[in-house]
């Protein structure tokens, strides 16, 4: 892995995969694991990149607030929140290699974040003011786990921001668009055409109309 600036965010540097990294082997089944987890943490995803851009442009979003980066991957969003002035940042990531990458990336960017390597989505809302979820709607199963948790966070008075390039399981009817940016997506060639990705505020579910 090479420590490189994020293409759309020169302020943040992440350990980044390159052809010589050999991380393809991580897609082979590991001892004690039923299914290999792709190394999502090795890349900055479009959803996380736009959330990070939004936080850099509007630091008041996080200044003095306790922030949870849910599905943190590389830690791009949480690291950005810490650099922008969040009082406390927790990053939740279920991939054990991702947990290691999060720690290295935080140190590389000179910030302190607390890393939780367990699935907290079955639990109660954490003691934070803001949840940031970058690119977590890429898979139906993941989306179905995360949405009830985000709803419990909203019910507890926690703000929820989502960054997403329009993945298949994005709950569009529940989102209010705050900003759009053009950023490269994961896996795109360096000079490939890019499409806008959005930063959204998650809205509470409206009660059914009784009529
Ligand atoms: C597409 S990646 C996005 C990573 C990062 N937020 C970004 O935008 O670059 C989604 C990440 O969510 C993690 N994830 C999936 N389900 C999770 C859960 N229940 N709790 C925490 N992390 C989860 C995956 O392991 C993966 O690293």
mmCIF file of C-alpha atoms and ligand atoms in Angstrom:
data_model
loop_
_atom_site.group_PDB
_atom_site.id
_atom_site.type_symbol
_atom_site.label_atom_id
_atom_site.label_comp_id
_atom_site.label_asym_id
_atom_site.label_seq_id
_atom_site.Cartn_x
_atom_site.Cartn_y
_atom_site.Cartn_z
ATOM 1 C CA UNK A 1 0.000 0.000 0.000
ATOM 2 C CA UNK A 2 1.178 3.523 -0.727
ATOM 3 C CA UNK A 3 0.319 6.598 1.306
ATOM 4 C CA UNK A 4 -1.345 8.790 -1.333
ATOM 5 C CA UNK A 5 -3.590 11.864 -1.374
ATOM 6 C CA UNK A 6 -7.243 11.008 -2.081
ATOM 7 C CA UNK A 7 -7.862 12.053 -5.722
ATOM 8 C CA UNK A 8 -10.712 14.449 -4.912
ATOM 9 C CA UNK A 9 -9.371 15.476 -1.483
ATOM 10 C CA UNK A 10 -5.735 16.477 -1.409
ATOM 11 C CA UNK A 11 -6.136 17.288 2.325
ATOM 12 C CA UNK A 12 -6.391 13.589 3.240
ATOM 13 C CA UNK A 13 -3.828 10.862 2.584
ATOM 14 C CA UNK A 14 -4.703 7.189 2.729
ATOM 15 C CA UNK A 15 -2.814 3.931 2.358
ATOM 16 C CA UNK A 16 -3.956 3.079 -1.152
ATOM 17 C CA UNK A 17 -3.873 -0.158 -3.141
ATOM 18 C CA UNK A 18 -1.807 -0.374 -6.321
ATOM 19 C CA UNK A 19 -1.000 -3.254 -8.687
ATOM 20 C CA UNK A 20 1.930 -4.374 -6.512
ATOM 21 C CA UNK A 21 -0.053 -4.495 -3.252
ATOM 22 C CA UNK A 22 -1.212 -8.054 -3.743
ATOM 23 C CA UNK A 23 -4.493 -7.425 -1.946
ATOM 24 C CA UNK A 24 -6.297 -9.673 -4.425
ATOM 25 C CA UNK A 25 -5.266 -12.546 -2.158
ATOM 26 C CA UNK A 26 -7.644 -11.136 0.476
ATOM 27 C CA UNK A 27 -10.535 -12.154 -1.742
ATOM 28 C CA UNK A 28 -9.494 -15.802 -1.222
ATOM 29 C CA UNK A 29 -11.206 -17.466 1.761
ATOM 30 C CA UNK A 30 -9.251 -16.727 4.973
ATOM 31 C CA UNK A 31 -8.890 -19.181 7.820
ATOM 32 C CA UNK A 32 -11.961 -19.079 10.072
ATOM 33 C CA UNK A 33 -14.034 -17.064 7.597
ATOM 34 C CA UNK A 34 -16.886 -18.487 5.536
ATOM 35 C CA UNK A 35 -16.883 -15.816 2.883
ATOM 36 C CA UNK A 36 -14.004 -13.514 2.054
ATOM 37 C CA UNK A 37 -14.725 -9.838 2.587
ATOM 38 C CA UNK A 38 -13.495 -7.783 -0.368
ATOM 39 C CA UNK A 39 -10.919 -5.169 0.731
ATOM 40 C CA UNK A 40 -13.333 -2.254 0.570
ATOM 41 C CA UNK A 41 -11.101 -0.371 3.015
ATOM 42 C CA UNK A 42 -8.320 -0.180 0.405
ATOM 43 C CA UNK A 43 -10.153 2.448 -1.638
ATOM 44 C CA UNK A 44 -11.928 5.769 -1.182
ATOM 45 C CA UNK A 45 -15.508 5.218 -2.363
ATOM 46 C CA UNK A 46 -17.485 7.959 -4.064
ATOM 47 C CA UNK A 47 -20.008 8.097 -1.209
ATOM 48 C CA UNK A 48 -17.296 8.662 1.376
ATOM 49 C CA UNK A 49 -15.426 11.079 -0.863
ATOM 50 C CA UNK A 50 -18.437 13.405 -1.229
ATOM 51 C CA UNK A 51 -19.195 13.299 2.490
ATOM 52 C CA UNK A 52 -15.590 14.191 3.239
ATOM 53 C CA UNK A 53 -15.683 17.012 0.663
ATOM 54 C CA UNK A 54 -18.899 18.316 2.244
ATOM 55 C CA UNK A 55 -17.315 18.285 5.718
ATOM 56 C CA UNK A 56 -14.218 20.133 4.489
ATOM 57 C CA UNK A 57 -16.402 22.751 2.766
ATOM 58 C CA UNK A 58 -18.758 23.085 5.769
ATOM 59 C CA UNK A 59 -16.767 22.269 8.909
ATOM 60 C CA UNK A 60 -19.649 23.577 11.046
ATOM 61 C CA UNK A 61 -21.306 20.238 10.225
ATOM 62 C CA UNK A 62 -18.918 18.557 12.680
ATOM 63 C CA UNK A 63 -17.164 21.203 14.789
ATOM 64 C CA UNK A 64 -17.495 20.357 18.484
ATOM 65 C CA UNK A 65 -19.751 17.375 17.717
ATOM 66 C CA UNK A 66 -19.374 13.680 18.462
ATOM 67 C CA UNK A 67 -19.374 11.782 15.179
ATOM 68 C CA UNK A 68 -19.846 8.109 14.249
ATOM 69 C CA UNK A 69 -18.450 7.020 10.859
ATOM 70 C CA UNK A 70 -20.541 3.932 10.100
ATOM 71 C CA UNK A 71 -19.057 1.470 7.593
ATOM 72 C CA UNK A 72 -15.867 3.480 7.804
ATOM 73 C CA UNK A 73 -13.690 1.427 5.398
ATOM 74 C CA UNK A 74 -10.455 3.403 5.025
ATOM 75 C CA UNK A 75 -11.759 5.918 7.586
ATOM 76 C CA UNK A 76 -11.875 8.704 5.020
ATOM 77 C CA UNK A 77 -15.019 10.354 6.426
ATOM 78 C CA UNK A 78 -14.203 9.975 10.114
ATOM 79 C CA UNK A 79 -10.628 11.159 9.609
ATOM 80 C CA UNK A 80 -11.928 14.207 7.746
ATOM 81 C CA UNK A 81 -14.412 14.917 10.557
ATOM 82 C CA UNK A 82 -11.604 14.723 13.122
ATOM 83 C CA UNK A 83 -9.410 17.061 11.076
ATOM 84 C CA UNK A 84 -12.330 19.483 10.628
ATOM 85 C CA UNK A 85 -12.906 19.840 14.373
ATOM 86 C CA UNK A 86 -15.218 17.071 15.594
ATOM 87 C CA UNK A 87 -14.843 16.700 19.362
ATOM 88 C CA UNK A 88 -14.790 12.914 19.183
ATOM 89 C CA UNK A 89 -14.869 10.436 16.299
ATOM 90 C CA UNK A 90 -15.825 6.775 16.436
ATOM 91 C CA UNK A 91 -15.357 4.616 13.334
ATOM 92 C CA UNK A 92 -17.317 1.353 13.064
ATOM 93 C CA UNK A 93 -16.036 -1.238 10.588
ATOM 94 C CA UNK A 94 -16.679 -4.985 10.593
ATOM 95 C CA UNK A 95 -13.700 -6.007 8.433
ATOM 96 C CA UNK A 96 -10.664 -6.796 10.592
ATOM 97 C CA UNK A 97 -8.270 -5.665 7.866
ATOM 98 C CA UNK A 98 -10.302 -2.484 7.616
ATOM 99 C CA UNK A 99 -9.855 -1.963 11.358
ATOM 100 C CA UNK A 100 -6.069 -2.148 10.882
ATOM 101 C CA UNK A 101 -6.199 0.234 7.908
ATOM 102 C CA UNK A 102 -8.315 2.695 9.904
ATOM 103 C CA UNK A 103 -5.697 2.891 12.632
ATOM 104 C CA UNK A 104 -2.831 3.392 10.159
ATOM 105 C CA UNK A 105 -4.745 5.987 8.146
ATOM 106 C CA UNK A 106 -5.693 7.938 11.280
ATOM 107 C CA UNK A 107 -2.051 8.088 12.387
ATOM 108 C CA UNK A 108 -0.952 9.086 8.867
ATOM 109 C CA UNK A 109 -3.341 12.048 9.006
ATOM 110 C CA UNK A 110 -2.411 13.049 12.563
ATOM 111 C CA UNK A 111 -5.828 12.428 14.132
ATOM 112 C CA UNK A 112 -7.169 10.232 16.897
ATOM 113 C CA UNK A 113 -10.295 8.183 16.311
ATOM 114 C CA UNK A 114 -11.815 5.322 18.279
ATOM 115 C CA UNK A 115 -12.234 2.220 16.144
ATOM 116 C CA UNK A 116 -14.983 -0.329 16.844
ATOM 117 C CA UNK A 117 -14.430 -3.581 14.965
ATOM 118 C CA UNK A 118 -17.835 -5.062 15.720
ATOM 119 C CA UNK A 119 -21.250 -4.800 14.187
ATOM 120 C CA UNK A 120 -23.036 -2.194 16.282
ATOM 121 C CA UNK A 121 -26.114 -2.047 14.074
ATOM 122 C CA UNK A 122 -28.065 -4.434 16.324
ATOM 123 C CA UNK A 123 -27.440 -2.245 19.329
ATOM 124 C CA UNK A 124 -28.807 0.996 20.696
ATOM 125 C CA UNK A 125 -27.933 4.381 19.187
ATOM 126 C CA UNK A 126 -24.427 5.417 20.267
ATOM 127 C CA UNK A 127 -23.645 8.549 22.285
ATOM 128 C CA UNK A 128 -22.966 10.779 19.285
ATOM 129 C CA UNK A 129 -24.503 13.882 17.713
ATOM 130 C CA UNK A 130 -24.007 12.903 14.077
ATOM 131 C CA UNK A 131 -23.752 9.661 12.096
ATOM 132 C CA UNK A 132 -22.000 9.801 8.724
ATOM 133 C CA UNK A 133 -22.527 6.829 6.415
ATOM 134 C CA UNK A 134 -20.408 6.851 3.251
ATOM 135 C CA UNK A 135 -21.382 4.405 0.510
ATOM 136 C CA UNK A 136 -23.155 1.817 2.653
ATOM 137 C CA UNK A 137 -26.056 1.125 0.249
ATOM 138 C CA UNK A 138 -24.088 -1.032 -2.217
ATOM 139 C CA UNK A 139 -25.597 -4.314 -1.007
ATOM 140 C CA UNK A 140 -29.154 -5.256 -0.057
ATOM 141 C CA UNK A 141 -28.174 -7.220 3.036
ATOM 142 C CA UNK A 142 -25.960 -4.401 4.341
ATOM 143 C CA UNK A 143 -28.649 -1.791 3.618
ATOM 144 C CA UNK A 144 -31.273 -3.869 5.445
ATOM 145 C CA UNK A 145 -29.056 -4.106 8.527
ATOM 146 C CA UNK A 146 -28.056 -0.481 8.554
ATOM 147 C CA UNK A 147 -31.384 1.256 7.916
ATOM 148 C CA UNK A 148 -33.148 0.202 11.165
ATOM 149 C CA UNK A 149 -30.058 1.321 13.086
ATOM 150 C CA UNK A 150 -30.059 4.696 11.335
ATOM 151 C CA UNK A 151 -33.781 5.028 12.109
ATOM 152 C CA UNK A 152 -33.084 4.387 15.796
ATOM 153 C CA UNK A 153 -30.375 7.051 15.652
ATOM 154 C CA UNK A 154 -32.823 9.556 14.127
ATOM 155 C CA UNK A 155 -35.416 8.695 16.790
ATOM 156 C CA UNK A 156 -32.766 9.395 19.447
ATOM 157 C CA UNK A 157 -32.207 12.885 17.998
ATOM 158 C CA UNK A 158 -28.969 12.053 16.157
ATOM 159 C CA UNK A 159 -28.479 13.650 12.736
ATOM 160 C CA UNK A 160 -27.649 11.239 9.905
ATOM 161 C CA UNK A 161 -25.764 12.191 6.738
ATOM 162 C CA UNK A 162 -25.403 9.786 3.828
ATOM 163 C CA UNK A 163 -22.957 10.054 0.929
ATOM 164 C CA UNK A 164 -23.788 8.023 -2.152
ATOM 165 C CA UNK A 165 -23.318 7.962 -5.938
ATOM 166 C CA UNK A 166 -26.737 6.333 -6.468
ATOM 167 C CA UNK A 167 -26.164 2.704 -5.506
ATOM 168 C CA UNK A 168 -28.917 0.156 -5.984
ATOM 169 C CA UNK A 169 -30.161 0.094 -2.368
ATOM 170 C CA UNK A 170 -30.082 3.821 -1.660
ATOM 171 C CA UNK A 171 -33.334 4.701 0.197
ATOM 172 C CA UNK A 172 -34.059 7.696 -2.066
ATOM 173 C CA UNK A 173 -37.533 8.421 -0.683
ATOM 174 C CA UNK A 174 -36.008 9.042 2.754
ATOM 175 C CA UNK A 175 -33.252 11.393 1.637
ATOM 176 C CA UNK A 176 -32.978 15.150 1.184
ATOM 177 C CA UNK A 177 -30.176 16.235 -1.145
ATOM 178 C CA UNK A 178 -27.794 18.735 0.475
ATOM 179 C CA UNK A 179 -24.982 18.887 -2.071
ATOM 180 C CA UNK A 180 -23.598 17.187 -5.140
ATOM 181 C CA UNK A 181 -19.988 16.762 -6.187
ATOM 182 C CA UNK A 182 -18.230 15.085 -9.055
ATOM 183 C CA UNK A 183 -15.704 12.628 -7.647
ATOM 184 C CA UNK A 184 -14.067 9.496 -9.006
ATOM 185 C CA UNK A 185 -15.663 6.254 -7.858
ATOM 186 C CA UNK A 186 -13.929 3.185 -6.552
ATOM 187 C CA UNK A 187 -12.299 1.171 -9.296
ATOM 188 C CA UNK A 188 -12.571 3.878 -11.932
ATOM 189 C CA UNK A 189 -9.555 4.503 -14.106
ATOM 190 C CA UNK A 190 -7.730 7.661 -13.127
ATOM 191 C CA UNK A 191 -9.034 9.743 -16.026
ATOM 192 C CA UNK A 192 -12.406 8.028 -16.423
ATOM 193 C CA UNK A 193 -15.556 10.126 -16.754
ATOM 194 C CA UNK A 194 -17.205 10.686 -13.386
ATOM 195 C CA UNK A 195 -20.811 11.265 -12.390
ATOM 196 C CA UNK A 196 -22.178 13.419 -9.574
ATOM 197 C CA UNK A 197 -22.538 11.836 -6.147
ATOM 198 C CA UNK A 198 -24.781 13.242 -3.443
ATOM 199 C CA UNK A 199 -24.644 14.174 0.214
ATOM 200 C CA UNK A 200 -28.042 13.611 1.789
ATOM 201 C CA UNK A 201 -29.736 14.150 5.094
ATOM 202 C CA UNK A 202 -31.740 11.109 6.212
ATOM 203 C CA UNK A 203 -35.327 12.090 6.999
ATOM 204 C CA UNK A 204 -37.562 10.333 9.543
ATOM 205 C CA UNK A 205 -40.079 7.903 8.076
ATOM 206 C CA UNK A 206 -43.432 9.601 7.572
ATOM 207 C CA UNK A 207 -46.363 7.841 9.269
ATOM 208 C CA UNK A 208 -48.807 6.128 6.873
ATOM 209 C CA UNK A 209 -51.782 8.287 5.890
ATOM 210 C CA UNK A 210 -54.824 6.717 7.622
ATOM 211 C CA UNK A 211 -57.137 7.290 4.596
HETATM 212 C C1 LIG B 1 -18.396 0.530 0.238
HETATM 213 S S1 LIG B 1 -17.446 0.550 1.677
HETATM 214 C C2 LIG B 1 -17.384 2.315 2.042
HETATM 215 C C3 LIG B 1 -16.238 2.664 2.932
HETATM 216 C C4 LIG B 1 -16.087 4.152 3.278
HETATM 217 N N1 LIG B 1 -17.215 4.627 4.056
HETATM 218 C C5 LIG B 1 -15.925 4.986 2.027
HETATM 219 O O1 LIG B 1 -16.903 5.642 1.624
HETATM 220 O O2 LIG B 1 -14.839 4.963 1.415
HETATM 221 C C6 LIG B 1 -18.625 0.006 2.920
HETATM 222 C C7 LIG B 1 -17.970 -0.459 4.209
HETATM 223 O O3 LIG B 1 -18.992 -0.777 5.161
HETATM 224 C C8 LIG B 1 -18.549 -1.867 5.940
HETATM 225 N N2 LIG B 1 -19.712 -2.463 6.598
HETATM 226 C C9 LIG B 1 -20.690 -3.234 6.057
HETATM 227 N N3 LIG B 1 -21.604 -3.554 6.994
HETATM 228 C C10 LIG B 1 -21.203 -2.968 8.159
HETATM 229 C C11 LIG B 1 -21.713 -2.945 9.489
HETATM 230 N N4 LIG B 1 -22.829 -3.587 9.810
HETATM 231 N N5 LIG B 1 -21.036 -2.250 10.434
HETATM 232 C C12 LIG B 1 -19.882 -1.596 10.101
HETATM 233 N N6 LIG B 1 -19.344 -1.597 8.865
HETATM 234 C C13 LIG B 1 -19.987 -2.273 7.897
HETATM 235 C C14 LIG B 1 -17.849 -2.757 4.921
HETATM 236 O O4 LIG B 1 -16.964 -3.664 5.542
HETATM 237 C C15 LIG B 1 -17.134 -1.714 4.065
HETATM 238 O O5 LIG B 1 -15.828 -1.461 4.534
#
